[in-house]
PDB file of C-alpha atoms in Angstrom:
ATOM      1  CA  MET A 752       0.000   0.000   0.000  1.00 97.00           C
ATOM      2  CA  LYS A 753       0.993   3.598  -0.590  1.00 98.00           C
ATOM      3  CA  LEU A 754      -0.043   6.307   1.840  1.00 98.00           C
ATOM      4  CA  TYR A 755      -0.015   9.808   0.408  1.00 98.00           C
ATOM      5  CA  SER A 756       0.811  11.880   3.447  1.00 98.00           C
ATOM      6  CA  TYR A 757       2.080  15.230   4.697  1.00 97.00           C
ATOM      7  CA  TRP A 758       4.221  15.016   7.808  1.00 97.00           C
ATOM      8  CA  ARG A 759       2.287  17.635   9.779  1.00 96.00           C
ATOM      9  CA  SER A 760      -1.183  16.597   8.650  1.00 97.00           C
ATOM     10  CA  THR A 761      -3.130  15.362  11.670  1.00 97.00           C
ATOM     11  CA  THR A 762      -5.408  13.288   9.449  1.00 98.00           C
ATOM     12  CA  ALA A 763      -2.466  11.504   7.815  1.00 98.00           C
ATOM     13  CA  TYR A 764      -0.961  11.083  11.300  1.00 98.00           C
ATOM     14  CA  ARG A 765      -4.099   9.177  12.371  1.00 98.00           C
ATOM     15  CA  VAL A 766      -3.763   6.747   9.504  1.00 98.00           C
ATOM     16  CA  ARG A 767      -0.036   6.219  10.076  1.00 98.00           C
ATOM     17  CA  ILE A 768      -0.778   5.251  13.686  1.00 98.00           C
ATOM     18  CA  ALA A 769      -3.486   2.779  12.668  1.00 98.00           C
ATOM     19  CA  LEU A 770      -1.366   1.178   9.945  1.00 98.00           C
ATOM     20  CA  ASN A 771       1.418   0.737  12.494  1.00 98.00           C
ATOM     21  CA  LEU A 772      -0.934  -0.710  15.110  1.00 98.00           C
ATOM     22  CA  LYS A 773      -2.157  -3.226  12.538  1.00 98.00           C
ATOM     23  CA  GLU A 774       1.504  -3.985  11.654  1.00 98.00           C
ATOM     24  CA  LEU A 775       0.867  -3.412   7.960  1.00 98.00           C
ATOM     25  CA  ASN A 776       3.529  -2.640   5.391  1.00 97.00           C
ATOM     26  CA  TYR A 777       3.103   0.639   3.535  1.00 98.00           C
ATOM     27  CA  THR A 778       5.157   3.214   1.700  1.00 97.00           C
ATOM     28  CA  ILE A 779       4.827   6.928   2.376  1.00 97.00           C
ATOM     29  CA  VAL A 780       4.424   9.182  -0.652  1.00 98.00           C
ATOM     30  CA  PRO A 781       4.937  12.767   0.545  1.00 97.00           C
ATOM     31  CA  VAL A 782       2.499  15.479  -0.566  1.00 97.00           C
ATOM     32  CA  ASP A 783       3.827  18.919   0.360  1.00 96.00           C
ATOM     33  CA  LEU A 784       0.783  20.975   1.292  1.00 94.00           C
ATOM     34  CA  LEU A 785       2.836  24.137   1.686  1.00 92.00           C
ATOM     35  CA  LYS A 786       3.883  23.864  -1.954  1.00 95.00           C
ATOM     36  CA  GLY A 787       0.353  23.097  -3.096  1.00 95.00           C
ATOM     37  CA  GLU A 788       1.180  19.599  -4.326  1.00 97.00           C
ATOM     38  CA  GLU A 789      -2.304  18.472  -3.331  1.00 97.00           C
ATOM     39  CA  ASN A 790      -3.587  20.567  -6.254  1.00 97.00           C
ATOM     40  CA  ALA A 791      -1.486  18.827  -8.916  1.00 98.00           C
ATOM     41  CA  PRO A 792      -3.742  17.219 -11.556  1.00 98.00           C
ATOM     42  CA  ASP A 793      -2.284  13.743 -11.043  1.00 97.00           C
ATOM     43  CA  TYR A 794      -2.961  13.924  -7.324  1.00 98.00           C
ATOM     44  CA  VAL A 795      -6.449  15.417  -7.700  1.00 98.00           C
ATOM     45  CA  ALA A 796      -7.279  12.442  -9.920  1.00 98.00           C
ATOM     46  CA  LEU A 797      -6.645  10.292  -6.831  1.00 98.00           C
ATOM     47  CA  ASN A 798      -8.166  12.615  -4.261  1.00 98.00           C
ATOM     48  CA  PRO A 799     -10.723  15.128  -5.581  1.00 98.00           C
ATOM     49  CA  SER A 800     -10.808  16.807  -2.151  1.00 96.00           C
ATOM     50  CA  HIS A 801      -7.267  18.161  -2.698  1.00 96.00           C
ATOM     51  CA  SER A 802      -6.238  16.790   0.687  1.00 96.00           C
ATOM     52  CA  VAL A 803      -4.360  14.031   2.487  1.00 97.00           C
ATOM     53  CA  PRO A 804      -4.381  11.198   3.334  1.00 98.00           C
ATOM     54  CA  THR A 805      -4.934   8.987   0.330  1.00 98.00           C
ATOM     55  CA  LEU A 806      -4.388   5.236   0.563  1.00 98.00           C
ATOM     56  CA  VAL A 807      -3.687   3.379  -2.678  1.00 98.00           C
ATOM     57  CA  PHE A 808      -3.631  -0.414  -2.893  1.00 97.00           C
ATOM     58  CA  ASP A 809      -1.472  -2.537  -5.169  1.00 94.00           C
ATOM     59  CA  ASP A 810      -4.536  -3.151  -7.350  1.00 96.00           C
ATOM     60  CA  SER A 811      -4.982   0.645  -7.727  1.00 95.00           C
ATOM     61  CA  THR A 812      -7.993   0.853  -5.394  1.00 97.00           C
ATOM     62  CA  VAL A 813      -8.036   4.307  -3.799  1.00 98.00           C
ATOM     63  CA  LEU A 814      -9.412   5.293  -0.392  1.00 98.00           C
ATOM     64  CA  THR A 815      -9.649   8.859   0.897  1.00 98.00           C
ATOM     65  CA  GLN A 816     -10.803  10.575   4.103  1.00 98.00           C
ATOM     66  CA  SER A 817      -8.991   9.432   7.223  1.00 98.00           C
ATOM     67  CA  MET A 818     -12.055   8.228   9.146  1.00 98.00           C
ATOM     68  CA  ALA A 819     -13.220   6.123   6.192  1.00 98.00           C
ATOM     69  CA  ILE A 820      -9.729   4.664   5.878  1.00 98.00           C
ATOM     70  CA  LEU A 821      -9.703   3.841   9.594  1.00 98.00           C
ATOM     71  CA  ASP A 822     -13.093   2.120   9.280  1.00 98.00           C
ATOM     72  CA  TRP A 823     -11.797   0.047   6.368  1.00 98.00           C
ATOM     73  CA  LEU A 824      -8.631  -0.878   8.247  1.00 98.00           C
ATOM     74  CA  ASP A 825     -10.608  -2.136  11.216  1.00 97.00           C
ATOM     75  CA  GLU A 826     -12.901  -4.220   9.027  1.00 97.00           C
ATOM     76  CA  ALA A 827     -10.147  -5.620   6.812  1.00 97.00           C
ATOM     77  CA  TYR A 828      -7.605  -6.143   9.603  1.00 98.00           C
ATOM     78  CA  PRO A 829      -9.573  -6.583  12.833  1.00 97.00           C
ATOM     79  CA  THR A 830      -6.567  -7.268  15.078  1.00 97.00           C
ATOM     80  CA  PRO A 831      -5.915  -5.284  17.161  1.00 97.00           C
ATOM     81  CA  PRO A 832      -9.382  -3.725  17.079  1.00 98.00           C
ATOM     82  CA  LEU A 833      -9.855   0.030  16.915  1.00 98.00           C
ATOM     83  CA  LEU A 834     -13.442  -0.393  18.133  1.00 98.00           C
ATOM     84  CA  PRO A 835     -15.017  -2.929  20.516  1.00 96.00           C
ATOM     85  CA  LYS A 836     -17.819  -5.314  19.569  1.00 94.00           C
ATOM     86  CA  GLY A 837     -20.629  -3.775  21.608  1.00 96.00           C
ATOM     87  CA  ALA A 838     -22.790  -1.324  19.659  1.00 98.00           C
ATOM     88  CA  ILE A 839     -23.144   1.159  22.531  1.00 98.00           C
ATOM     89  CA  ASP A 840     -19.431   1.135  23.319  1.00 98.00           C
ATOM     90  CA  ARG A 841     -18.607   1.583  19.628  1.00 98.00           C
ATOM     91  CA  ALA A 842     -20.963   4.565  19.416  1.00 98.00           C
ATOM     92  CA  LYS A 843     -19.414   6.212  22.483  1.00 98.00           C
ATOM     93  CA  ILE A 844     -15.892   5.828  21.131  1.00 98.00           C
ATOM     94  CA  ARG A 845     -16.951   7.126  17.721  1.00 98.00           C
ATOM     95  CA  ALA A 846     -18.599  10.147  19.374  1.00 98.00           C
ATOM     96  CA  ALA A 847     -15.355  11.057  21.122  1.00 98.00           C
ATOM     97  CA  ALA A 848     -13.269  10.487  17.982  1.00 98.00           C
ATOM     98  CA  LEU A 849     -15.653  12.540  15.853  1.00 98.00           C
ATOM     99  CA  THR A 850     -15.516  15.411  18.335  1.00 98.00           C
ATOM    100  CA  ILE A 851     -11.956  15.831  17.113  1.00 98.00           C
ATOM    101  CA  ALA A 852     -12.413  14.699  13.523  1.00 98.00           C
ATOM    102  CA  THR A 853     -15.523  16.773  12.771  1.00 97.00           C
ATOM    103  CA  ASP A 854     -15.702  19.517  15.423  1.00 97.00           C
ATOM    104  CA  ILE A 855     -12.040  20.563  15.731  1.00 97.00           C
ATOM    105  CA  HIS A 856     -10.123  19.564  12.628  1.00 95.00           C
ATOM    106  CA  PRO A 857     -12.347  20.948   9.843  1.00 93.00           C
ATOM    107  CA  VAL A 858     -12.178  24.500  11.237  1.00 93.00           C
ATOM    108  CA  ASN A 859      -8.453  24.291  11.983  1.00 92.00           C
ATOM    109  CA  ASN A 860      -6.944  22.889   8.821  1.00 88.00           C
ATOM    110  CA  LEU A 861      -4.513  24.694   6.547  1.00 86.00           C
ATOM    111  CA  ARG A 862      -7.155  25.647   3.984  1.00 89.00           C
ATOM    112  CA  VAL A 863      -9.392  27.308   6.566  1.00 92.00           C
ATOM    113  CA  VAL A 864      -6.517  29.268   8.079  1.00 92.00           C
ATOM    114  CA  ALA A 865      -5.428  30.383   4.616  1.00 91.00           C
ATOM    115  CA  LYS A 866      -8.992  31.529   3.897  1.00 94.00           C
ATOM    116  CA  LEU A 867      -9.117  33.507   7.136  1.00 96.00           C
ATOM    117  CA  LYS A 868      -5.916  35.292   6.157  1.00 94.00           C
ATOM    118  CA  SER A 869      -7.231  35.986   2.658  1.00 96.00           C
ATOM    119  CA  MET A 870     -10.213  37.692   4.313  1.00 97.00           C
ATOM    120  CA  GLY A 871      -7.911  40.071   6.142  1.00 97.00           C
ATOM    121  CA  HIS A 872      -7.325  38.294   9.444  1.00 97.00           C
ATOM    122  CA  SER A 873      -3.839  38.397  10.939  1.00 97.00           C
ATOM    123  CA  GLN A 874      -1.700  35.400  11.885  1.00 94.00           C
ATOM    124  CA  GLU A 875      -2.441  36.154  15.539  1.00 96.00           C
ATOM    125  CA  GLU A 876      -6.184  36.116  14.885  1.00 97.00           C
ATOM    126  CA  ALA A 877      -5.898  32.858  12.957  1.00 96.00           C
ATOM    127  CA  VAL A 878      -3.985  31.226  15.817  1.00 96.00           C
ATOM    128  CA  ALA A 879      -6.534  32.501  18.348  1.00 97.00           C
ATOM    129  CA  TRP A 880      -9.283  30.999  16.155  1.00 96.00           C
ATOM    130  CA  MET A 881      -7.570  27.594  16.094  1.00 97.00           C
ATOM    131  CA  ASN A 882      -6.869  27.560  19.820  1.00 98.00           C
ATOM    132  CA  ASP A 883     -10.443  28.533  20.656  1.00 98.00           C
ATOM    133  CA  TRP A 884     -11.866  25.599  18.695  1.00 97.00           C
ATOM    134  CA  MET A 885      -9.273  23.201  20.062  1.00 98.00           C
ATOM    135  CA  THR A 886     -10.054  24.234  23.639  1.00 98.00           C
ATOM    136  CA  ARG A 887     -13.794  23.799  23.112  1.00 98.00           C
ATOM    137  CA  GLY A 888     -13.252  20.423  21.486  1.00 98.00           C
ATOM    138  CA  PHE A 889     -10.901  19.134  24.162  1.00 98.00           C
ATOM    139  CA  GLU A 890     -13.375  20.161  26.859  1.00 98.00           C
ATOM    140  CA  ALA A 891     -16.073  18.092  25.202  1.00 98.00           C
ATOM    141  CA  PHE A 892     -13.737  15.199  24.409  1.00 98.00           C
ATOM    142  CA  GLU A 893     -12.611  14.926  28.020  1.00 98.00           C
ATOM    143  CA  GLN A 894     -16.208  14.599  29.164  1.00 98.00           C
ATOM    144  CA  LEU A 895     -16.896  11.851  26.629  1.00 98.00           C
ATOM    145  CA  ILE A 896     -14.027   9.512  27.517  1.00 98.00           C
ATOM    146  CA  ARG A 897     -13.716   7.335  30.592  1.00 98.00           C
ATOM    147  CA  PRO A 898     -12.100   8.983  33.634  1.00 97.00           C
ATOM    148  CA  ASP A 899     -10.413   5.918  35.095  1.00 96.00           C
ATOM    149  CA  THR A 900      -8.569   4.034  32.343  1.00 98.00           C
ATOM    150  CA  PRO A 901      -4.963   4.204  31.065  1.00 98.00           C
ATOM    151  CA  PHE A 902      -6.181   5.146  27.587  1.00 98.00           C
ATOM    152  CA  CYS A 903      -9.364   6.933  26.512  1.00 98.00           C
ATOM    153  CA  PHE A 904     -11.674   3.952  26.972  1.00 98.00           C
ATOM    154  CA  GLY A 905      -9.647   1.073  28.335  1.00 98.00           C
ATOM    155  CA  ASP A 906      -6.299  -0.626  28.765  1.00 98.00           C
ATOM    156  CA  THR A 907      -5.347  -0.305  25.090  1.00 98.00           C
ATOM    157  CA  PRO A 908      -5.612   2.570  22.600  1.00 98.00           C
ATOM    158  CA  ASN A 909      -8.495   2.708  20.154  1.00 98.00           C
ATOM    159  CA  LEU A 910     -10.030   5.075  17.617  1.00 98.00           C
ATOM    160  CA  ALA A 911     -10.415   7.877  20.170  1.00 98.00           C
ATOM    161  CA  ASP A 912      -6.728   7.773  21.125  1.00 99.00           C
ATOM    162  CA  ILE A 913      -5.746   7.681  17.441  1.00 98.00           C
ATOM    163  CA  CYS A 914      -7.608  10.942  16.891  1.00 98.00           C
ATOM    164  CA  LEU A 915      -6.491  12.561  20.148  1.00 98.00           C
ATOM    165  CA  VAL A 916      -2.708  12.271  19.798  1.00 98.00           C
ATOM    166  CA  PRO A 917      -2.397  14.051  16.422  1.00 98.00           C
ATOM    167  CA  GLN A 918      -4.708  16.845  17.572  1.00 98.00           C
ATOM    168  CA  LEU A 919      -2.577  17.389  20.666  1.00 98.00           C
ATOM    169  CA  TYR A 920       0.458  17.643  18.384  1.00 98.00           C
ATOM    170  CA  ASN A 921      -1.324  20.491  16.608  1.00 97.00           C
ATOM    171  CA  ALA A 922      -2.234  22.072  19.941  1.00 98.00           C
ATOM    172  CA  TYR A 923       1.416  22.194  21.009  1.00 98.00           C
ATOM    173  CA  ARG A 924       2.368  23.637  17.652  1.00 96.00           C
ATOM    174  CA  TRP A 925       0.013  26.593  18.037  1.00 96.00           C
ATOM    175  CA  GLY A 926       0.518  27.202  21.741  1.00 97.00           C
ATOM    176  CA  CYS A 927      -2.894  26.030  22.924  1.00 98.00           C
ATOM    177  CA  ASP A 928      -3.082  26.036  26.728  1.00 98.00           C
ATOM    178  CA  LEU A 929      -3.326  22.386  27.714  1.00 98.00           C
ATOM    179  CA  THR A 930      -3.020  22.987  31.450  1.00 98.00           C
ATOM    180  CA  PRO A 931      -6.700  22.104  32.038  1.00 98.00           C
ATOM    181  CA  PHE A 932      -6.339  18.832  30.139  1.00 98.00           C
ATOM    182  CA  LYS A 933      -3.975  16.807  32.295  1.00 98.00           C
ATOM    183  CA  ARG A 934      -5.833  13.550  31.642  1.00 98.00           C
ATOM    184  CA  LEU A 935      -5.518  14.032  27.881  1.00 98.00           C
ATOM    185  CA  THR A 936      -1.789  14.744  27.999  1.00 98.00           C
ATOM    186  CA  GLU A 937      -1.248  11.756  30.298  1.00 98.00           C
ATOM    187  CA  ILE A 938      -3.024   9.526  27.769  1.00 98.00           C
ATOM    188  CA  GLU A 939      -0.906  11.053  25.024  1.00 98.00           C
ATOM    189  CA  GLN A 940       2.315  10.170  26.850  1.00 98.00           C
ATOM    190  CA  ARG A 941       1.184   6.558  27.283  1.00 98.00           C
ATOM    191  CA  CYS A 942       0.357   6.363  23.604  1.00 98.00           C
ATOM    192  CA  LEU A 943       3.674   7.808  22.487  1.00 98.00           C
ATOM    193  CA  GLU A 944       5.497   5.176  24.520  1.00 98.00           C
ATOM    194  CA  LEU A 945       4.057   2.599  22.102  1.00 98.00           C
ATOM    195  CA  GLU A 946       6.062   1.935  18.947  1.00 98.00           C
ATOM    196  CA  ALA A 947       3.065   2.328  16.634  1.00 98.00           C
ATOM    197  CA  PHE A 948       2.493   5.882  17.839  1.00 98.00           C
ATOM    198  CA  ASP A 949       6.165   6.742  18.139  1.00 98.00           C
ATOM    199  CA  LEU A 950       6.942   5.759  14.540  1.00 98.00           C
ATOM    200  CA  ALA A 951       4.003   7.818  13.305  1.00 98.00           C
ATOM    201  CA  ARG A 952       5.216  11.085  14.887  1.00 98.00           C
ATOM    202  CA  PRO A 953       5.465  13.939  12.392  1.00 97.00           C
ATOM    203  CA  GLU A 954       9.113  14.586  13.180  1.00 96.00           C
ATOM    204  CA  SER A 955       9.950  10.962  12.368  1.00 95.00           C
ATOM    205  CA  GLN A 956       8.678  11.225   8.781  1.00 96.00           C
ATOM    206  CA  GLU A 957      11.037  11.436   5.828  1.00 93.00           C
ATOM    207  CA  ASP A 958       9.473  14.657   4.579  1.00 94.00           C
ATOM    208  CA  ALA A 959       9.683  16.409   7.962  1.00 94.00           C
ATOM    209  CA  CYS A 960      10.865  20.019   7.803  1.00 78.00           C
ATOM    210  CA  GLN A 961      11.133  19.998   4.008  1.00 54.00           C
TER     211      GLN A 961
END
């Protein structure tokens, strides 16, 4: 498999973690979002959303959108599971994960920030915008996860943890105050001690800082 990825993309980061947890072999194909490579015609033919990640199989099957890719991974490679078997438990974990994937990320991504600047907002205003939405999202996320487990919902990481860790990376990057979210940063540290998360870190990617 080939994963079209940008090192700082939180959505690509999610998929890298999951692929590592499933112990699957894949090759990273860098897409430099700062250079606009996501708008190249050849890439748009793969991903009409002009975004990462994109997962391409050896038979040329293409999957886009990180949450759809994560769903496919868990169905195609169920061990270790990203979601439990119980319908209620699955819904609760999805709700937490989607708080990040649909409430925080869409209003914080590079395209939105660029649009804000094109409308006359300063860098400082754009950063304040991102941090406001991250803070609101983390407040909700913390209320949705379990309060008494090593990871978000149990003794092992799942879909919620996979969404949390990349978003916290973005929070550090933009100076979001994480002081109120001690439980979340403690979970993050446990996750990053695992090889699957560690290898997926943005700074560990071949295209980092390019």
